[in-house]
Structures are given as C-alpha cells and as structure tokens.
PDB file of C-alpha atoms in Angstrom:
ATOM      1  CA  UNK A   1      -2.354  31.452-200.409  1.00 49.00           C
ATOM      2  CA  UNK A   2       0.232  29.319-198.184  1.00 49.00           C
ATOM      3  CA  UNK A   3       0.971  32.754-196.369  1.00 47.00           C
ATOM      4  CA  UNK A   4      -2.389  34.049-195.635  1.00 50.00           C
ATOM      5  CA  UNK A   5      -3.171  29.962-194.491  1.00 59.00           C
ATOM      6  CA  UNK A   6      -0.638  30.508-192.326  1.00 63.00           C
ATOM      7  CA  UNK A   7      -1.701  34.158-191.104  1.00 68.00           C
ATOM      8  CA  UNK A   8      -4.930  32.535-190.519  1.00 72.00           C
ATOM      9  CA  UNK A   9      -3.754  29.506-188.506  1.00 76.00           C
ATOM     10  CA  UNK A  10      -1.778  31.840-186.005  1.00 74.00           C
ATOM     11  CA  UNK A  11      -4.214  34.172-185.367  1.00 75.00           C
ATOM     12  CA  UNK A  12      -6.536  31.293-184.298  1.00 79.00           C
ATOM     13  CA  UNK A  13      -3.935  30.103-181.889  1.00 78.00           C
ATOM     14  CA  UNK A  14      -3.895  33.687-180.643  1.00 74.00           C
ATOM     15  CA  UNK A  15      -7.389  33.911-180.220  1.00 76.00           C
ATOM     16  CA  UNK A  16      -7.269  30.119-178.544  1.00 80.00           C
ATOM     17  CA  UNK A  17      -4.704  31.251-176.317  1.00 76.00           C
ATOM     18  CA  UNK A  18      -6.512  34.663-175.252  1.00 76.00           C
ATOM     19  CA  UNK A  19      -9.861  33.007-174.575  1.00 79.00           C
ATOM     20  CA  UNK A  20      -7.709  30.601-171.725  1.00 78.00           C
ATOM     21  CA  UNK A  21      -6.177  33.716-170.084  1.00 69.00           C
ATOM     22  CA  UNK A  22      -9.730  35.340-169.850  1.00 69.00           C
ATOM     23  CA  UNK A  23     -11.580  32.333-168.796  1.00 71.00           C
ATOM     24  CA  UNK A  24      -8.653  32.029-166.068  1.00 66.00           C
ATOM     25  CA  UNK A  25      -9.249  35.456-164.990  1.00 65.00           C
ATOM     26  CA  UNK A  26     -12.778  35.471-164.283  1.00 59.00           C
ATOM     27  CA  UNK A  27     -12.728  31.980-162.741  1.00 59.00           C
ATOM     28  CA  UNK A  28     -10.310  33.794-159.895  1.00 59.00           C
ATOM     29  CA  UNK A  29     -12.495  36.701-159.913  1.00 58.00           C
ATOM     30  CA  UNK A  30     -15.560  34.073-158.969  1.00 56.00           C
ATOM     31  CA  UNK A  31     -13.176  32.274-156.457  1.00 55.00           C
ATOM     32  CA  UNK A  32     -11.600  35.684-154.395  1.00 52.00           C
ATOM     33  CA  UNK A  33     -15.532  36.886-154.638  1.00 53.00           C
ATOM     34  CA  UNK A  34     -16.951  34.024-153.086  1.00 51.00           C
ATOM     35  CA  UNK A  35     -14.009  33.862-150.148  1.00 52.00           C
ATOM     36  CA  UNK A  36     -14.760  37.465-149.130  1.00 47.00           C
ATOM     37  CA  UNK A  37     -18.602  37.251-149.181  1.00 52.00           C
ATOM     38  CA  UNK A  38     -18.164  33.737-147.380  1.00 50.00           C
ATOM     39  CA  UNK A  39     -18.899  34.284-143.476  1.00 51.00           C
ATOM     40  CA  UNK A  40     -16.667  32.550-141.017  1.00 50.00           C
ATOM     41  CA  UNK A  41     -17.385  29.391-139.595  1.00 51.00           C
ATOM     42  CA  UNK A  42     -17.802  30.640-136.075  1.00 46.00           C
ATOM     43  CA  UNK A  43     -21.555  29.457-135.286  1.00 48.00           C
ATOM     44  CA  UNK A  44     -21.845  29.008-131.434  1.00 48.00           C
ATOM     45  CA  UNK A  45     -18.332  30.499-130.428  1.00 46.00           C
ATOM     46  CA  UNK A  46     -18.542  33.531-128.653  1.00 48.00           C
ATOM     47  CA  UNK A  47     -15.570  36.322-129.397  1.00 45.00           C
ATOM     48  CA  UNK A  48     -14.121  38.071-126.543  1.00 44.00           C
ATOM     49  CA  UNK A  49     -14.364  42.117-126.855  1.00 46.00           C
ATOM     50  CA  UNK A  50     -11.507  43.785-127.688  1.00 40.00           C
ATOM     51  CA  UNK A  51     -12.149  46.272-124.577  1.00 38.00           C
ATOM     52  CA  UNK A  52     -12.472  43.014-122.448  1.00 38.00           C
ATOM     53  CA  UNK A  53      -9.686  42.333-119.868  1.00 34.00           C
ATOM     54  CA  UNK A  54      -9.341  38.787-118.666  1.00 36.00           C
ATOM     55  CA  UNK A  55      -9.191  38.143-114.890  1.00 35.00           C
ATOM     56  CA  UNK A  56      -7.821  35.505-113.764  1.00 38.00           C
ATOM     57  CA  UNK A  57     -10.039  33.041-111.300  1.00 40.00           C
ATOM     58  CA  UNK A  58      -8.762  34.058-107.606  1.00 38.00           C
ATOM     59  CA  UNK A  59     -10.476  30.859-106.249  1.00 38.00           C
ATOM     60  CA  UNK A  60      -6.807  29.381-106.354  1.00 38.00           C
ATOM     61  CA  UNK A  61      -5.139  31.749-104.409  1.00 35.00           C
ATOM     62  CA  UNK A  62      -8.212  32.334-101.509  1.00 34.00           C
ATOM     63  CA  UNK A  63      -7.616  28.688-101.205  1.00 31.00           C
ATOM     64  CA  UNK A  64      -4.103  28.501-100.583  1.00 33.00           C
ATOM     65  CA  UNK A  65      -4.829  31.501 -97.823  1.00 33.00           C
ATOM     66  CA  UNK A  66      -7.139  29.853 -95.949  1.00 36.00           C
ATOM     67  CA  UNK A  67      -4.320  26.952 -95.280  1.00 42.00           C
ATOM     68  CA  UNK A  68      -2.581  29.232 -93.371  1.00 42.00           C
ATOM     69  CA  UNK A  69      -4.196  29.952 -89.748  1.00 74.00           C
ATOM     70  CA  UNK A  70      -4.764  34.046 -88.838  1.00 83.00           C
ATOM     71  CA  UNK A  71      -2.750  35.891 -86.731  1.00 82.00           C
ATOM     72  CA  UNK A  72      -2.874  38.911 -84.943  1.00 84.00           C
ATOM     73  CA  UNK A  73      -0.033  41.209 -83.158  1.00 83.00           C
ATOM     74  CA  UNK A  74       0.356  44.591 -81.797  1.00 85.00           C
ATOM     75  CA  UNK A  75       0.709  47.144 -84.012  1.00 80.00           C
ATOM     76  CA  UNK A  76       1.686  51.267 -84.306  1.00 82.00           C
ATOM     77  CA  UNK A  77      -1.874  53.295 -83.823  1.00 82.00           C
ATOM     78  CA  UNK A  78      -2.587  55.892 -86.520  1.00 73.00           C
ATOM     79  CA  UNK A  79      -2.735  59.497 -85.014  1.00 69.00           C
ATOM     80  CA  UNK A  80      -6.054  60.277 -83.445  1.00 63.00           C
ATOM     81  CA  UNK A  81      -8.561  61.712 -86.225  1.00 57.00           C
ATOM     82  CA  UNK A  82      -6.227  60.202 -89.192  1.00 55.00           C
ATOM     83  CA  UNK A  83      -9.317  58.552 -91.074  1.00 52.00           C
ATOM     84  CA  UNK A  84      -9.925  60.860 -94.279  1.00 46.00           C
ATOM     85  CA  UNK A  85      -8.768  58.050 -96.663  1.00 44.00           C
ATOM     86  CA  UNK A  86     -11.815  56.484 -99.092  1.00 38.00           C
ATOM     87  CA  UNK A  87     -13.819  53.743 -97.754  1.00 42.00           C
ATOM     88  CA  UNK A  88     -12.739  50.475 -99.450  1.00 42.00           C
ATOM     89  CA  UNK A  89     -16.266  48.720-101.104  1.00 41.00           C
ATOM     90  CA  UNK A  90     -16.464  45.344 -99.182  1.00 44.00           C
ATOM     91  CA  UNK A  91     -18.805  43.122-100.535  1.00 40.00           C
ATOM     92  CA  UNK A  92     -20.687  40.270 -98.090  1.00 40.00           C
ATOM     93  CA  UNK A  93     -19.775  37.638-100.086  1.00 40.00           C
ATOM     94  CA  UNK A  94     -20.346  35.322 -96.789  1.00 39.00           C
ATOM     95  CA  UNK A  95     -23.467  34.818 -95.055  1.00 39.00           C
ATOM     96  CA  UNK A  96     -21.680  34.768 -91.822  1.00 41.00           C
ATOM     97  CA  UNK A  97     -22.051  37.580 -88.925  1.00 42.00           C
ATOM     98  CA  UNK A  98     -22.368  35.948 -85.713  1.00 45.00           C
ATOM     99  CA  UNK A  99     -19.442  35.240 -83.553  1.00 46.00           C
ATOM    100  CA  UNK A 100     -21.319  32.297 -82.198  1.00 51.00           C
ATOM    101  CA  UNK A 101     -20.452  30.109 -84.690  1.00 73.00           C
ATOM    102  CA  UNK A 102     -16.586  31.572 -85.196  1.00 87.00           C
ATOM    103  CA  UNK A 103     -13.744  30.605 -82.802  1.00 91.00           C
ATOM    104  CA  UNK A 104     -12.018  33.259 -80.578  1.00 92.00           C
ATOM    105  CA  UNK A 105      -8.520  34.422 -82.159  1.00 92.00           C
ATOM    106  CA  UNK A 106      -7.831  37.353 -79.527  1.00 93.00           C
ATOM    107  CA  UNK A 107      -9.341  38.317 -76.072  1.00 95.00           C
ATOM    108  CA  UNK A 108      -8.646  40.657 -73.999  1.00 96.00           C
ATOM    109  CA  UNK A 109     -10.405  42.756 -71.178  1.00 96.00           C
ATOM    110  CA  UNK A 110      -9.294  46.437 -70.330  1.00 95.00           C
ATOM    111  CA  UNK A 111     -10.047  49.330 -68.031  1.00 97.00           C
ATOM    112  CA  UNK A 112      -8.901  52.411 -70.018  1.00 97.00           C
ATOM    113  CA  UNK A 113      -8.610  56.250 -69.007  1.00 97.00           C
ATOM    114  CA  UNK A 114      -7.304  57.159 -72.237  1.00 96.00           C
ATOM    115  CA  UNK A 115      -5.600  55.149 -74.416  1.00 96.00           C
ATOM    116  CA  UNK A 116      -4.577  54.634 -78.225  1.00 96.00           C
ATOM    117  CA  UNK A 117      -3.342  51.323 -79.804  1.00 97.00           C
ATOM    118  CA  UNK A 118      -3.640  49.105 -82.555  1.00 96.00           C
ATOM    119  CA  UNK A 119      -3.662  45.695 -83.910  1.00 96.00           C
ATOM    120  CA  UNK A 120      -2.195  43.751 -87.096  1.00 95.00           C
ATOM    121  CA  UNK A 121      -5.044  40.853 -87.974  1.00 95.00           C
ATOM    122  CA  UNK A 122      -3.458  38.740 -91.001  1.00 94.00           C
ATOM    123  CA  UNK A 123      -7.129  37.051 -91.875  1.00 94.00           C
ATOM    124  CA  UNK A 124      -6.643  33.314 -93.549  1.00 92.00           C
ATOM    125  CA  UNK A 125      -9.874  32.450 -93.187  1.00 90.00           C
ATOM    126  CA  UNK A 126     -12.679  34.873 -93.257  1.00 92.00           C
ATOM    127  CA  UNK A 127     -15.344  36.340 -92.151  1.00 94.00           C
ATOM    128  CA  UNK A 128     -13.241  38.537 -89.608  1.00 95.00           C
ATOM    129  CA  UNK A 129     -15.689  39.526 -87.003  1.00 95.00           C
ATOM    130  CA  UNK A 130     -14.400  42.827 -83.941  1.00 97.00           C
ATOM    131  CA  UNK A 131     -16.901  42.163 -81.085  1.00 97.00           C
ATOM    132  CA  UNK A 132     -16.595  44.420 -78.078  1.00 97.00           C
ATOM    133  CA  UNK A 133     -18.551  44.854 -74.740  1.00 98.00           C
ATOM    134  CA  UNK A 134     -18.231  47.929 -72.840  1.00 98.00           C
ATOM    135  CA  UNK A 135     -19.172  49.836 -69.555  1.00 98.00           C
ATOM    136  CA  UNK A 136     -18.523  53.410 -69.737  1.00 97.00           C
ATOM    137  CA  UNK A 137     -17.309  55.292 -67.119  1.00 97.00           C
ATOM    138  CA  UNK A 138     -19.503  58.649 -67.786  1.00 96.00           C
ATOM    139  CA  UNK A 139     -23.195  58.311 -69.452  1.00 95.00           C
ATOM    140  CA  UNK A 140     -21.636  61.538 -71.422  1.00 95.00           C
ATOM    141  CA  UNK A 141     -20.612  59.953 -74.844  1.00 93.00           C
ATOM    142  CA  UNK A 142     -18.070  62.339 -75.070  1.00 93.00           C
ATOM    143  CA  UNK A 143     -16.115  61.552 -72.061  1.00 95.00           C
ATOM    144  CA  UNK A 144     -16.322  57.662 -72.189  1.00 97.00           C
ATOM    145  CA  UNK A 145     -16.045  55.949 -76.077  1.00 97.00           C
ATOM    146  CA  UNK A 146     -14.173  53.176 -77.637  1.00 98.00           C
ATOM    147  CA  UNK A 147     -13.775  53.963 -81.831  1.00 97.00           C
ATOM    148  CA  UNK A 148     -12.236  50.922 -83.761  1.00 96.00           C
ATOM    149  CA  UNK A 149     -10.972  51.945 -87.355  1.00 96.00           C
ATOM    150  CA  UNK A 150     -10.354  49.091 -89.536  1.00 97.00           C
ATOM    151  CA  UNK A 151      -7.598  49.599 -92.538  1.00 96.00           C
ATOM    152  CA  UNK A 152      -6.419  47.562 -95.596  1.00 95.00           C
ATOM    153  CA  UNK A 153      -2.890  47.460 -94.391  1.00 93.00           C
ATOM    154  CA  UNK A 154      -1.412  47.273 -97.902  1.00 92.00           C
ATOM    155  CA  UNK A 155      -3.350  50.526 -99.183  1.00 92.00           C
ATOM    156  CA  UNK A 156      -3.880  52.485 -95.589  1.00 92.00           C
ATOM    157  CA  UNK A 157      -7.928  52.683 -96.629  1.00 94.00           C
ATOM    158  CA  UNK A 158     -10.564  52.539 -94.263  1.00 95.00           C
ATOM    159  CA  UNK A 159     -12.499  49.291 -94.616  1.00 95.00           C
ATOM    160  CA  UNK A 160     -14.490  49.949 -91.771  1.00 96.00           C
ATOM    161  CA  UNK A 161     -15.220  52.008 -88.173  1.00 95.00           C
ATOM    162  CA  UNK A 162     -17.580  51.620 -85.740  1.00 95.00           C
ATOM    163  CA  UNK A 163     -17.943  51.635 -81.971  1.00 96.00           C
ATOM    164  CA  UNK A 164     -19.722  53.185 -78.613  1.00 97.00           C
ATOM    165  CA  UNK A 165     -19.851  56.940 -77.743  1.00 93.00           C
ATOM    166  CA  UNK A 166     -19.395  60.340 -79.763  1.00 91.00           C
ATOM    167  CA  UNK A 167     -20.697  59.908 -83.322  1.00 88.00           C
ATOM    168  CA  UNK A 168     -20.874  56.185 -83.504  1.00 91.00           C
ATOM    169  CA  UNK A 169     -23.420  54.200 -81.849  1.00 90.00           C
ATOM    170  CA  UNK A 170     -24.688  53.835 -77.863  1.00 92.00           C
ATOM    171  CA  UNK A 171     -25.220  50.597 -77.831  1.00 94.00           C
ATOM    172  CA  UNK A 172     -22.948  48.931 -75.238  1.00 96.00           C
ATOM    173  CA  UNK A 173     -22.279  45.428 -77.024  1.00 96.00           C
ATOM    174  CA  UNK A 174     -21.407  45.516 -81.131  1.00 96.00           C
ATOM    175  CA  UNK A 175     -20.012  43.521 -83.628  1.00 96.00           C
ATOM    176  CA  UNK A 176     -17.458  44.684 -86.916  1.00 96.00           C
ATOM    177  CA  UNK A 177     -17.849  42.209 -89.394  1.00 95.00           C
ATOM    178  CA  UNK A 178     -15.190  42.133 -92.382  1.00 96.00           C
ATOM    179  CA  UNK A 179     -16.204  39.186 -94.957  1.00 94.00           C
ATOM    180  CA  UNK A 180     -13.072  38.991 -97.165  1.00 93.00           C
ATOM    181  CA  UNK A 181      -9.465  37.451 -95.903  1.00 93.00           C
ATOM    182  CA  UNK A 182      -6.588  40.053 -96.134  1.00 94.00           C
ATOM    183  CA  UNK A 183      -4.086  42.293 -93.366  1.00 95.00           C
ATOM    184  CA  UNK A 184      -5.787  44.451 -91.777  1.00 97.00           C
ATOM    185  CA  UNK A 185      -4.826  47.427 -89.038  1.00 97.00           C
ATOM    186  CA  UNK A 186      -7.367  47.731 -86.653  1.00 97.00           C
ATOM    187  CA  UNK A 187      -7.198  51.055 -84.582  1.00 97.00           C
ATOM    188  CA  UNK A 188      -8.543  51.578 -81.187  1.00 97.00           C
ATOM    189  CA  UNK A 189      -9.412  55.220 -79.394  1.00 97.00           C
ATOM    190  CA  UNK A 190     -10.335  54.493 -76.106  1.00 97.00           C
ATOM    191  CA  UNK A 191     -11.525  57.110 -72.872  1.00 97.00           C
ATOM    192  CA  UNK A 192     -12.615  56.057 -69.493  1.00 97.00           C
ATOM    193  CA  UNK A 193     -14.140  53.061 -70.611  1.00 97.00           C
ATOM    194  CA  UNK A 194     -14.028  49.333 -69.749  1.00 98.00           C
ATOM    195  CA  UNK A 195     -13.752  46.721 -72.835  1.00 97.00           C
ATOM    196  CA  UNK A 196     -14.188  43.473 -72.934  1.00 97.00           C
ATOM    197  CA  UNK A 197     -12.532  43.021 -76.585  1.00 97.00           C
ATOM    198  CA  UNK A 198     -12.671  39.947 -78.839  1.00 96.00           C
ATOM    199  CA  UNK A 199     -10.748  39.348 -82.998  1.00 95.00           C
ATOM    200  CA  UNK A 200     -12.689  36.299 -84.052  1.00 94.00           C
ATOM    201  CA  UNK A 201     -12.120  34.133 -87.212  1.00 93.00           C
ATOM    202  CA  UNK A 202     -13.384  30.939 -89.200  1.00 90.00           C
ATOM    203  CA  UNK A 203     -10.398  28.995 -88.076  1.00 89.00           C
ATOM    204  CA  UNK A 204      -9.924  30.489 -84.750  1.00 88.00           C
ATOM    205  CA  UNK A 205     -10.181  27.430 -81.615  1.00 83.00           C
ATOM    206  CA  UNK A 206     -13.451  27.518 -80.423  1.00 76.00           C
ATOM    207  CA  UNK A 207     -13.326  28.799 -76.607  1.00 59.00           C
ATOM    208  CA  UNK A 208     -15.540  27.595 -73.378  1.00 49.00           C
ATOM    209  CA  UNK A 209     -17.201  30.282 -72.081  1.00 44.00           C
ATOM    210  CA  UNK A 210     -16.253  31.608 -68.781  1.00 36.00           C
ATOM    211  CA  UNK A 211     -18.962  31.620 -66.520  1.00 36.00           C
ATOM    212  CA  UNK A 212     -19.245  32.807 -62.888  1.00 35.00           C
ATOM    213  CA  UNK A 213     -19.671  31.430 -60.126  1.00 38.00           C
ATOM    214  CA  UNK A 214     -23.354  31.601 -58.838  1.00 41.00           C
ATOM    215  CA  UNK A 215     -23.779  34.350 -55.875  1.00 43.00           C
ATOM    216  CA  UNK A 216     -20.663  35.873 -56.796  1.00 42.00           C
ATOM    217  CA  UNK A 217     -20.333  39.142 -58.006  1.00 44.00           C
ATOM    218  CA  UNK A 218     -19.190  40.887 -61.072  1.00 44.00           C
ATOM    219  CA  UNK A 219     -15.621  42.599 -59.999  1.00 48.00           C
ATOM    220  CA  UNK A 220     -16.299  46.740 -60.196  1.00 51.00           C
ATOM    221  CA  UNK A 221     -13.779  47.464 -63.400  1.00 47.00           C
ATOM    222  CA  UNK A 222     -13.651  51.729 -61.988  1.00 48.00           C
ATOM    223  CA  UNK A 223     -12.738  50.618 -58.611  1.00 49.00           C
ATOM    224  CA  UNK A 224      -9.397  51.522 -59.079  1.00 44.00           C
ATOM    225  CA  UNK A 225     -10.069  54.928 -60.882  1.00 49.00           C
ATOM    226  CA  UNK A 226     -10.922  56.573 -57.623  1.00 44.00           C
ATOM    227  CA  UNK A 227      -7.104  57.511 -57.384  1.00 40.00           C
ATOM    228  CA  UNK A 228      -6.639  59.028 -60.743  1.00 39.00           C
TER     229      UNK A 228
END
C-alpha cells in the first residue's frame, strides 16, 4: 500500500507540473496573438512611400545666389544653325516681364552687316529679361534679322530663341524673358540690321533714360553702309 501511495503521490505532481507548462503555453500563444493582430500606433502620421525621393528645399541656395550681383561678359558664339538640342521646360515662377521695373545690366547699340557673337549672363537675381530694338536695313526678312538663342551654359540646352526677321517674329521691338537665376549663353545672328540691345536684371542699377534733344534728329544708323 506504501508503494502504490507513493505511485499515486508522484503522478499527481506530474500531472501538477504538466498542467503549469500547458497553461504557460497558451498564455504566450494569447500574448504573441494579440501583438501581431495589434495595429501600430501611427494615427495621424503620414509614412513616406517607398518610391518617394526626398528633395531637398532649394529656397536656401536661391537665396545665397541672389547675394551675389549678375554679370555678363563676352563669350564664344555657337556655329550658325547649332540649335537642335531639347528645349529646357522653364517655368514662370515670377510674375515679372517688363523691363520697366528691372535695372539695365548691359547696353549696347550696333549697326551690323553680318555678324555672330555671344554673351555669358551669370543671373543672381532673376527674372532675366533680352530686350532689343531694331531697324532693318532691307524690309526682306531674309536679308536683315537679329536671332538671339538662349542656352543653359552647364547643359548646352536651348532655354529660349526669339527675335526679328526669317522665321521668328516682325515685330521691330521684343522682349526674352527667362524667370529662373542660372549661366546662361546667349547667342546673337545678326545681318544688315541696327540693334539697340539691352541684358536686364532684378538687381541691375536702374538707368536714366537718354532722351534727345528737342528739334534734333535721330542720327541715320546705314549712313555709313553706302561704302560697303
């Protein structure tokens, strides 16, 4: 009887002991089961997609730029017809395109039989505005133009092109507007013209006006062409 007592009392503790591993069991069952159907405590955060790439804020840099004034020097011209590149997409970010309100950076006034140069503009403070006045020799278009090509200098891509005579426009007095500080090459193709030529910017000196004396005339600009 004292070894079946015995028997008896250890396969109680055996039982005892096998009910605490199973209640153990389930209880991290519950716990793991509970942590994986939990959702994440992310209410009013918003999570970046994984296809998303971060940009930093130019502001910074634009702002540092327009501390330095513009400048503009004399440059090599690109060959005549050397404008195939892609267009670079210029946004008007600026609500500025009148050269009224800008100061004069560059003037200059030429008489031109046939001619092809080029400027270096290093724009600080935008908008960058090409305003030109000119009196053809010849009504023919394709005898007397003036083409400006405007190029990102870093990439060689035409930002813009405009100007009086053969496929561009006839009116006499335009403006080029660029609204984004940058380098720029600006090409000129010139023919028995007369330009009067301004490179205007935001923080360009604002220039008086010179204005004529009353009753005297406007000096002929083709006087001189009678000997070529």
């Amino acid at each position: 009887m004292k070894f079946y007592g015995n028997n008896q009392i250890f396969f109680i503790l055996v039982l005892i002991f096998a009910i605490i591993v199973a209640t153990s069991l389930v209880a991290g069952c519950i716990t793991i089961s509970k942590n994986v159907d939990a959702e994440p405590e992310t209410a009013g955060m918003e999570t970046p997609d994984a296809h998303e790439i971060l940009v930093p804020d130019p502001g910074g840099a634009a702002a540092t730029q327009r501390e330095t004034k513009s400048t503009v020097v004399a440059a090599e011209p690109f060959l005549p017809g050397d404008d195939k590149k892609l267009g670079l997409a210029f946004p008007p970010d600026l609500e500025i395109g009148s050269s009224d309100v800008l100061g004069t950076l560059f003037e200059e006034k030429r008489s031109i039989v046939l001619e092809n140069y080029a400027y270096v503009v290093d724009v600080a403070s935008p908008p960058l505005v090409l305003w030109f006045d000119v009196e053809p020799r010849y009504d023919d278009t394709r005898e007397s133009f003036f083409i400006v090509t405007v190029r990102d200098r870093n990439s060689g891509k035409v930002a813009a092109q405009g100007g009086y005579g053969q496929v561009h426009s006839g009116s006499k007095e335009q403006e080029i507007t660029l609204y984004r500080a940058g380098t720029y090459h600006i090409n000129i193709e010139a023919r028995q013209i007369h330009v009067d030529f301004k490179i205007l910017t935001a923080d360009a000196p604002l220039l008086e006006e010179t204005v004529m004396p009353s009753g005297q005339a406007t000096p002929n600009p083709y006087e001189m062409w009678e000997y070529f």
